[in-house]
Every structure is written in C-alpha cells, then in structure tokens.
PDB file of C-alpha atoms in Angstrom:
ATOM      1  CA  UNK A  17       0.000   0.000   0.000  1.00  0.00           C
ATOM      2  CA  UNK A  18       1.139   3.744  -0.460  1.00  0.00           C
ATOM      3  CA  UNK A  19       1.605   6.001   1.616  1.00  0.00           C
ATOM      4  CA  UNK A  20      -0.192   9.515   0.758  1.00  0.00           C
ATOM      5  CA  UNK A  21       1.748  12.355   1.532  1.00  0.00           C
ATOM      6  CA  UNK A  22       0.181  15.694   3.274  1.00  0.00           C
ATOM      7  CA  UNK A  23      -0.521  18.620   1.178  1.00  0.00           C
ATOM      8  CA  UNK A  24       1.998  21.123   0.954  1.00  0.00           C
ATOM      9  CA  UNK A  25       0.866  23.847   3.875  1.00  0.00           C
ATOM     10  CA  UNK A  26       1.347  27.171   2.370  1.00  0.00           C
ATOM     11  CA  UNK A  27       1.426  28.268  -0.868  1.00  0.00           C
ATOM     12  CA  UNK A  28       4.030  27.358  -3.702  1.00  0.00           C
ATOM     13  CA  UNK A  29       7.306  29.046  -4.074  1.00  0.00           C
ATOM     14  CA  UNK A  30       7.217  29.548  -7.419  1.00  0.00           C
ATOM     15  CA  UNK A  31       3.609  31.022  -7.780  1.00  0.00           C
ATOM     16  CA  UNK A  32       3.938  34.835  -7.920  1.00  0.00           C
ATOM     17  CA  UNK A  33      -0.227  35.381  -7.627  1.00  0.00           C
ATOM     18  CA  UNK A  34      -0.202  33.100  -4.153  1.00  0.00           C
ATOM     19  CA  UNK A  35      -2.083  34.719  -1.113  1.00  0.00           C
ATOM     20  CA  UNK A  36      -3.507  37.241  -3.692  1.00  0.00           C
ATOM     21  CA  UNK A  37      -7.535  37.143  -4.441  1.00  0.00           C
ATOM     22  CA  UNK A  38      -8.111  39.221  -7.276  1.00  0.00           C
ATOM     23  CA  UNK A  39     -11.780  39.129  -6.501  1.00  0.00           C
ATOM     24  CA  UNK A  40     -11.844  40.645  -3.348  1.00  0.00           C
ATOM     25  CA  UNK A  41     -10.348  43.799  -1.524  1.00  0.00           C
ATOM     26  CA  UNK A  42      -7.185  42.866   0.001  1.00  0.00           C
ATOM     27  CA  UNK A  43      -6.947  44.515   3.381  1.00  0.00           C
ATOM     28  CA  UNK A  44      -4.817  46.904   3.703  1.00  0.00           C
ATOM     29  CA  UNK A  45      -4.910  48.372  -0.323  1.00  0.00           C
ATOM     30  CA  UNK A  46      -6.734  50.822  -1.510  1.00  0.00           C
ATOM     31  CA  UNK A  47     -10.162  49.609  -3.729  1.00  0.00           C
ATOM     32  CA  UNK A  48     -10.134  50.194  -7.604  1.00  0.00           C
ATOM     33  CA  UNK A  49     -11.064  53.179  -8.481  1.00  0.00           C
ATOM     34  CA  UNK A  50     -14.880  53.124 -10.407  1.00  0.00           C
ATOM     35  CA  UNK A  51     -14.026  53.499 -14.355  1.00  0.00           C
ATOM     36  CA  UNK A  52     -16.130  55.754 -16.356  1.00  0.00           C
ATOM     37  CA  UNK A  53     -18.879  54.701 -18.008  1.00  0.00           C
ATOM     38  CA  UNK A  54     -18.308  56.197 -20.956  1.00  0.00           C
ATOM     39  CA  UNK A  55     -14.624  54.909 -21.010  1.00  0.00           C
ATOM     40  CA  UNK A  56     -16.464  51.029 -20.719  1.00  0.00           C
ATOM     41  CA  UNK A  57     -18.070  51.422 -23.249  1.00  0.00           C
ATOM     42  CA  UNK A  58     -21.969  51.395 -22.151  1.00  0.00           C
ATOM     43  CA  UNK A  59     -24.119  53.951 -22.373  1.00  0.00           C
ATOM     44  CA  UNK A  60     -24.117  56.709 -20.277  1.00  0.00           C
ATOM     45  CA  UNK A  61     -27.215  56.822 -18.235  1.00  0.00           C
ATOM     46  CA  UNK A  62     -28.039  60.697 -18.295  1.00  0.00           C
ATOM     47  CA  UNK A  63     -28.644  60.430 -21.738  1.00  0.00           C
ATOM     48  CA  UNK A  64     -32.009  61.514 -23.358  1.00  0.00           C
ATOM     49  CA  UNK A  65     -34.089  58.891 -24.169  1.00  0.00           C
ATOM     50  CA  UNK A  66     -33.519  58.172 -28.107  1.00  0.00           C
ATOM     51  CA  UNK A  67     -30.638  59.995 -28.176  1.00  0.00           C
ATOM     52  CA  UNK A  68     -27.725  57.980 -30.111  1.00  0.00           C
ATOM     53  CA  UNK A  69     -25.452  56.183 -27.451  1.00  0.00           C
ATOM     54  CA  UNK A  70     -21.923  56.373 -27.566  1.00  0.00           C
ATOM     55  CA  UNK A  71     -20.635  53.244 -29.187  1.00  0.00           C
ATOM     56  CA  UNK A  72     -24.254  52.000 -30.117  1.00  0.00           C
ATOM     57  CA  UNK A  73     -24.919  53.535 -33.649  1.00  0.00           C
ATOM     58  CA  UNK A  74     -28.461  54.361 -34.308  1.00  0.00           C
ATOM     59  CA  UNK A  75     -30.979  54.395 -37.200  1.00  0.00           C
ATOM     60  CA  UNK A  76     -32.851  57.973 -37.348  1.00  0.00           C
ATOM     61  CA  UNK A  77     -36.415  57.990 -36.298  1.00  0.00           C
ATOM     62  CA  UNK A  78     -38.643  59.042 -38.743  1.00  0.00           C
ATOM     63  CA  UNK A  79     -41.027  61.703 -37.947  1.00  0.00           C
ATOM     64  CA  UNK A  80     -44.523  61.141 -36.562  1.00  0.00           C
ATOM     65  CA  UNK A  81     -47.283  61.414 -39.837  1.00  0.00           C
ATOM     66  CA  UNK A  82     -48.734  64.953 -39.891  1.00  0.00           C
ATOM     67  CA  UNK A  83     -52.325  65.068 -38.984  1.00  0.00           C
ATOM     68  CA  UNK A  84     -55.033  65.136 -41.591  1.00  0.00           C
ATOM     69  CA  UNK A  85     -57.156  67.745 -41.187  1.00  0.00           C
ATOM     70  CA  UNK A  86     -58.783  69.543 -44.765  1.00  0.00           C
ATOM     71  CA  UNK A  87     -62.423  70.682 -43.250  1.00  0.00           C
ATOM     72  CA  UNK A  88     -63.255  72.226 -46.657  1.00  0.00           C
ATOM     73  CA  UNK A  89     -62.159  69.620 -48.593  1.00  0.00           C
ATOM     74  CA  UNK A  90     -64.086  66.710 -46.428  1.00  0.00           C
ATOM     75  CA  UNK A  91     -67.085  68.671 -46.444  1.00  0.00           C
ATOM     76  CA  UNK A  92     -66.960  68.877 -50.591  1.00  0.00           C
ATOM     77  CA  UNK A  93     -66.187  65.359 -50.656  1.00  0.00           C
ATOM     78  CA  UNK A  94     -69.225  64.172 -48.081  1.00  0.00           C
ATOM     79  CA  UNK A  95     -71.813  66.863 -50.459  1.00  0.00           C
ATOM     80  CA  UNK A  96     -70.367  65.163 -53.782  1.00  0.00           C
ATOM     81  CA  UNK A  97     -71.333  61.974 -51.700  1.00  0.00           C
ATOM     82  CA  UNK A  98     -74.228  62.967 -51.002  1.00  0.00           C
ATOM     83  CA  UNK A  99     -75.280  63.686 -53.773  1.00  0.00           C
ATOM     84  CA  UNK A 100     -74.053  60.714 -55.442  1.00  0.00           C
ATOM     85  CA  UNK A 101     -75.644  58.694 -53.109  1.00  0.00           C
ATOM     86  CA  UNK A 102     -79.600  60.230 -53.244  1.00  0.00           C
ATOM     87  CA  UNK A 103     -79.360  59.642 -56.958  1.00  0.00           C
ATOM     88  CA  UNK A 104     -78.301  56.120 -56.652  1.00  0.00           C
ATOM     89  CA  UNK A 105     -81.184  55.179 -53.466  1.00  0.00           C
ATOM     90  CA  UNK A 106     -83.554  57.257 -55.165  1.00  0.00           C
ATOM     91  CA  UNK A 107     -83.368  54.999 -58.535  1.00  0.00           C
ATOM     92  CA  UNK A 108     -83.317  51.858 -56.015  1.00  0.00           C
ATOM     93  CA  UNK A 109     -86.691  53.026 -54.789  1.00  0.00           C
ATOM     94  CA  UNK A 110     -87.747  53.792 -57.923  1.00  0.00           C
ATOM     95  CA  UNK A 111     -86.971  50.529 -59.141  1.00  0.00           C
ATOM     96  CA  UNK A 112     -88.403  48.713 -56.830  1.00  0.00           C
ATOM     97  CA  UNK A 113     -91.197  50.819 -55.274  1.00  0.00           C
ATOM     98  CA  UNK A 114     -89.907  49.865 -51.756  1.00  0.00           C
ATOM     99  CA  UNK A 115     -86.838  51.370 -48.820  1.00  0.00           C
ATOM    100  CA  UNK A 116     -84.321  49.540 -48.783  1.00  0.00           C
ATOM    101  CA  UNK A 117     -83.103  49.245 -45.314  1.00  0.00           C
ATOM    102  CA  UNK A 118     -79.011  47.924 -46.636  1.00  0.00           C
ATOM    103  CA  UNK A 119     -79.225  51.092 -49.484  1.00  0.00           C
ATOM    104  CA  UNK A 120     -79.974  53.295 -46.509  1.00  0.00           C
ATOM    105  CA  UNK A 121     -76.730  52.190 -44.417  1.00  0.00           C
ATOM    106  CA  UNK A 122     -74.843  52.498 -47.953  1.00  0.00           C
ATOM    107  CA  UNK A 123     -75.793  55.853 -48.175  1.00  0.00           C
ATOM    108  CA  UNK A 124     -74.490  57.050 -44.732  1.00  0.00           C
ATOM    109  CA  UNK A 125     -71.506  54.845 -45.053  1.00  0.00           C
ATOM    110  CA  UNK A 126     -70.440  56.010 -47.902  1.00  0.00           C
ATOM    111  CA  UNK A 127     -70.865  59.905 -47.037  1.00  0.00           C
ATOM    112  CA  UNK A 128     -69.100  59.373 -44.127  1.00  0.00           C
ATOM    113  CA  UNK A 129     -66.083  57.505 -45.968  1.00  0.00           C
ATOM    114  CA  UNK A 130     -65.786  59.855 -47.978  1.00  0.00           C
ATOM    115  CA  UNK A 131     -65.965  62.755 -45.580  1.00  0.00           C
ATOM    116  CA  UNK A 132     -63.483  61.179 -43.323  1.00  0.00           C
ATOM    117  CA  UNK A 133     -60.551  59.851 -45.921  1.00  0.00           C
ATOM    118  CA  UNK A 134     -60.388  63.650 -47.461  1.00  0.00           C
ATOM    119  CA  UNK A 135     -61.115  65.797 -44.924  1.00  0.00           C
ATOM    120  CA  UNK A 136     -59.281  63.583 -41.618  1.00  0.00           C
ATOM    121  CA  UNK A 137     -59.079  64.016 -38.091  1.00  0.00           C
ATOM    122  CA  UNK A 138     -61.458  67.323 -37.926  1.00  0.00           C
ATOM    123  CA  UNK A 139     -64.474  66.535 -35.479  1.00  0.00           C
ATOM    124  CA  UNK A 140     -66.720  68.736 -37.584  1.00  0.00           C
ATOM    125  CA  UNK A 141     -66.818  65.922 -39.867  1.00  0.00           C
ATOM    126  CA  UNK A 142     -68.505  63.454 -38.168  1.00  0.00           C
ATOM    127  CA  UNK A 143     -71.366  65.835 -37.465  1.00  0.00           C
ATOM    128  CA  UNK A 144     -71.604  66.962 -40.924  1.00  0.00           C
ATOM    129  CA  UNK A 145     -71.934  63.662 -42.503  1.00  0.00           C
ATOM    130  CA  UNK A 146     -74.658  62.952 -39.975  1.00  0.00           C
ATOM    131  CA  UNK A 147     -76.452  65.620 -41.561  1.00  0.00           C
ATOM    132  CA  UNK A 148     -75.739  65.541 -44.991  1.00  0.00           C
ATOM    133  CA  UNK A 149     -77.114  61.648 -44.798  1.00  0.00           C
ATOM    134  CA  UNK A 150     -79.859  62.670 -43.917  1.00  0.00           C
ATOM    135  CA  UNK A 151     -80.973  64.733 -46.454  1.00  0.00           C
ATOM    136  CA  UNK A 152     -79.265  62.744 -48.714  1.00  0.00           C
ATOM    137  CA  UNK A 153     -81.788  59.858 -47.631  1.00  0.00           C
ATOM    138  CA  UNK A 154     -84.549  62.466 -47.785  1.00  0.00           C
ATOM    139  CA  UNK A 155     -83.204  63.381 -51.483  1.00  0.00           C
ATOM    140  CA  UNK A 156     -83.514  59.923 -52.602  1.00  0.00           C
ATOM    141  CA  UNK A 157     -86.944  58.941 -51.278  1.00  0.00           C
ATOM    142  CA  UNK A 158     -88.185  62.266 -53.021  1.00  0.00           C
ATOM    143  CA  UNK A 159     -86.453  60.946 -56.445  1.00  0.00           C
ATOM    144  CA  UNK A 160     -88.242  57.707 -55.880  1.00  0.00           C
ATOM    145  CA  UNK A 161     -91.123  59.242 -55.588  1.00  0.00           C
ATOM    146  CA  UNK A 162     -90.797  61.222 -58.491  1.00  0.00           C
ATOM    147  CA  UNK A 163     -89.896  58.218 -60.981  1.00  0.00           C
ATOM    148  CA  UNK A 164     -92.793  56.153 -59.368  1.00  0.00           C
ATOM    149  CA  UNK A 165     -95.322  59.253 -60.005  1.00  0.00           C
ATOM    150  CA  UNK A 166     -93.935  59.774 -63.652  1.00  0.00           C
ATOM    151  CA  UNK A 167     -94.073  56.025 -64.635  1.00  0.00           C
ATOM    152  CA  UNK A 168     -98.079  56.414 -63.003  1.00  0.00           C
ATOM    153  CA  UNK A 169     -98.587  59.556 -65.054  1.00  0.00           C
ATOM    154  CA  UNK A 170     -96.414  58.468 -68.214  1.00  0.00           C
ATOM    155  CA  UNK A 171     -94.958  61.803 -67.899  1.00  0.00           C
ATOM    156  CA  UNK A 172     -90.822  62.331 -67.893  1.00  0.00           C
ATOM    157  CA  UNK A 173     -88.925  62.253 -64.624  1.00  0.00           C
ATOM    158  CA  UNK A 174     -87.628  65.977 -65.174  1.00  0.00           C
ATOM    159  CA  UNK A 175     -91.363  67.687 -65.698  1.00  0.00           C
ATOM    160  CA  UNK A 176     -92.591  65.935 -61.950  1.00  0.00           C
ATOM    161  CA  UNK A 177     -89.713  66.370 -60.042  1.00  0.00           C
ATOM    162  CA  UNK A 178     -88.901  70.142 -61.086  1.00  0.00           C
ATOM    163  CA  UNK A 179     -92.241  71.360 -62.442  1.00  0.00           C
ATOM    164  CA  UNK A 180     -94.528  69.612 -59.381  1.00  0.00           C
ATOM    165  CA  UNK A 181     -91.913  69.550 -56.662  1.00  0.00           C
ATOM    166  CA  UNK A 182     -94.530  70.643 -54.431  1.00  0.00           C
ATOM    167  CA  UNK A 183     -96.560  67.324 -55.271  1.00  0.00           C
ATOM    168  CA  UNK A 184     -93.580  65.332 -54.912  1.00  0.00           C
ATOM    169  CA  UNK A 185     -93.316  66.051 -51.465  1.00  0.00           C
ATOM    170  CA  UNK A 186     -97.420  65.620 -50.385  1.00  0.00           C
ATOM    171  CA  UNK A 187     -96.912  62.186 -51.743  1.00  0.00           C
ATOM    172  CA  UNK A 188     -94.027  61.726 -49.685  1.00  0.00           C
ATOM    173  CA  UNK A 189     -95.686  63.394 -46.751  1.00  0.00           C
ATOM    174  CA  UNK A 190     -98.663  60.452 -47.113  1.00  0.00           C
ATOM    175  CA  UNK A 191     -96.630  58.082 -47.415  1.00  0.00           C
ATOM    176  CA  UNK A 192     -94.148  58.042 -44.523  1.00  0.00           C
ATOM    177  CA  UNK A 193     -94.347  55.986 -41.802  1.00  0.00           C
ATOM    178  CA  UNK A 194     -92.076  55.225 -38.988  1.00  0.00           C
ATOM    179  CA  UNK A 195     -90.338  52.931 -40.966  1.00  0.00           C
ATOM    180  CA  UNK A 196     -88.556  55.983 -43.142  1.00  0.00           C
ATOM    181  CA  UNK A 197     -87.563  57.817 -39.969  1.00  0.00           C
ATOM    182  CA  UNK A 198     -85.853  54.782 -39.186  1.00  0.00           C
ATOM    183  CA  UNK A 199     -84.088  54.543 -42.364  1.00  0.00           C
ATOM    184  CA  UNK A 200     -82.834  58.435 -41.330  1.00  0.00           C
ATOM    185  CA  UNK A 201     -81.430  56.780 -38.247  1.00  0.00           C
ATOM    186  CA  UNK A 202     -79.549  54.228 -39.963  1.00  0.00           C
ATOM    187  CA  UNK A 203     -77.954  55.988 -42.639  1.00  0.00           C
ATOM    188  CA  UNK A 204     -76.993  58.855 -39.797  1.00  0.00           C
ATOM    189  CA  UNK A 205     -75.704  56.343 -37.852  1.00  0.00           C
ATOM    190  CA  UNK A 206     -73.473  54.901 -40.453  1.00  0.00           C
ATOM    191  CA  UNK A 207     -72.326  58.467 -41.576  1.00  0.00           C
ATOM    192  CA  UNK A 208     -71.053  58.923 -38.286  1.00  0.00           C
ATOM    193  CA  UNK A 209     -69.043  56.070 -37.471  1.00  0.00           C
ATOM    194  CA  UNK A 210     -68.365  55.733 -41.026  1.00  0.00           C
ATOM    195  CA  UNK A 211     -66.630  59.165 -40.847  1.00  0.00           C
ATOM    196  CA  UNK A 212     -64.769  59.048 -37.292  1.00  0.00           C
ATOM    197  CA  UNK A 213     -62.955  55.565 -38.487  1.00  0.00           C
ATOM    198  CA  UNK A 214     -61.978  56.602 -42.651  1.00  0.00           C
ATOM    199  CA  UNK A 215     -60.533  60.282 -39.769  1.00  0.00           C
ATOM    200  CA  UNK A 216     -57.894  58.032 -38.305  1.00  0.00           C
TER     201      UNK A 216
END
C-alpha cells in the first residue's frame, strides 16, 4: 500500500499570484477606483431617451405622420357623396317601389367615408356627414317618388320632379311611416361612425 503524503501547507514558491484574491479587496490596499462609463463602453445613463449612445450607432427615427385635417375639402367630398348617393337610393326606390333598409346604411356609409378619408381628423366631420345623410336619404326617397309618379302619369322624370316639386313632397308626406324615420337613423348612424374611423 502507499503512503499519501500531506498537502503542501502554504502556498508554492514559485507562484507569484499566491495569497492574492483578485476578486476581493485585500486589506490593507486601496479599492479600484470606479471606471467611467463612458470609457467602458456602455451607455451613459443621463442620456435623453432616443438619443444615439456612444458606441451604439443608431438608425434615425422618422417623424410622426402629420395630422389630416382639410375641413373644406371633407365637407366637398361628403356633399359630392351625397349627392351621389340620393341619386343612386332614389333609382333603387324607384326601381323597386320599396326602402331599402341595406341602401340606406350604404348611403351614410359612404358619405361618411368619404368625408373622413379627405377631410381627416377634424371633429366637424362626423357631425356633418350625420347631416348631410340625412338629407341625402330624404333626397332619394323624393327621387323615388318622383320616378314612381312619372311612370303612373307616363310623364318624364324631369317635368314631376322640377315642375310639381310641391306634389312630390305631399306624396311623400302620405306616405311616410315610422319605418322611413328609421331609415334616417340608420344611414346617420353609419355616416357617423363611417366618418370618425376613414378620420384616423
């Protein structure tokens, strides 16, 4: 059997970093002193925030998208909408001697599209398209009427809508019910939501 020997007590001779712990104070010495930050290479913390770093290079930031906001030019766009749109629901009713409930919600939406991807962000436009649906809506139940009453009379759309206006709207008169009030609230409706989501 073999005998172990003891381990040497005390460090090596020939080890000049014996006794030393280079992760600890030694008593005695003075600590290290702190090195910049700066010099380290990291980031100095007093920095503002997106301001380039030293050593870190940095992309610019592109600038935040200006704001839409053309009032004059929403509100021509929602009118030529408008417009647009009676003409369209009034040949619907015309067509079909009945409201149309979806034609109604087309009409608002579509005013307030309009309204809202010209003119942008301005809260006028919501309003505006509220109101310019609904006598849009009124426009084209009145050119409904008018096509129904010329095919009745075998007279040309033109001669009863501009020459007997006035008779236009007594037929119109007798023949709303609550159900046309309702299609006012739709097509409002849609005109307004329409035009506060095409704003942003």
């Amino acid at each position: 059997m073999s005998q172990s020997s003891p381990p040497p007590s005390g460090p090596p001779v020939d080890n000049p970093y014996a006794g030393q712990n280079p992760y600890a104070d030694q008593p005695g010495q003075p600590p290290a002193p702190p090195q910049d930050a700066a010099q380290a290479g990291f980031p100095q913390q007093g920095a503002p925030q997106g301001a380039p770093q030293p050593g870190f290079p940095m992309a610019p930031v592109a600038p935040a998208a200006p704001v839409r906001d053309k009032l004059g030019l929403g509100l021509a766009a929602a009118v030529g909408a408008a417009l647009v749109a009676a003409g369209v629901y009034g040949v619907i009713i015309g067509l079909t001697k009945h409201e149309i409930g979806w034609a109604a919600v087309g009409v608002g939406f579509l005013i307030g599209l309009a309204a809202g991807r010209v003119g942008g962000r301005n809260p006028i436009l919501p309003i505006a398209s509220l109101i310019l649906s609904v006598a849009s809506v009124y426009l084209g139940q009145l050119v409904g009427e008018a096509m129904i009453g010329a095919k009745e009379v075998g007279v040309g759309f033109n001669e009863v809508f501009f020459h007997h206006f006035d008779v236009v709207q007594e037929a119109w008169k007798a023949e709303a019910d609550p159900l046309t009030f309702l299609f006012f609230a739709i097509a409002a409706y849609a005109a307004f939501s329409g035009a506060k989501k095409a704003g942003h």
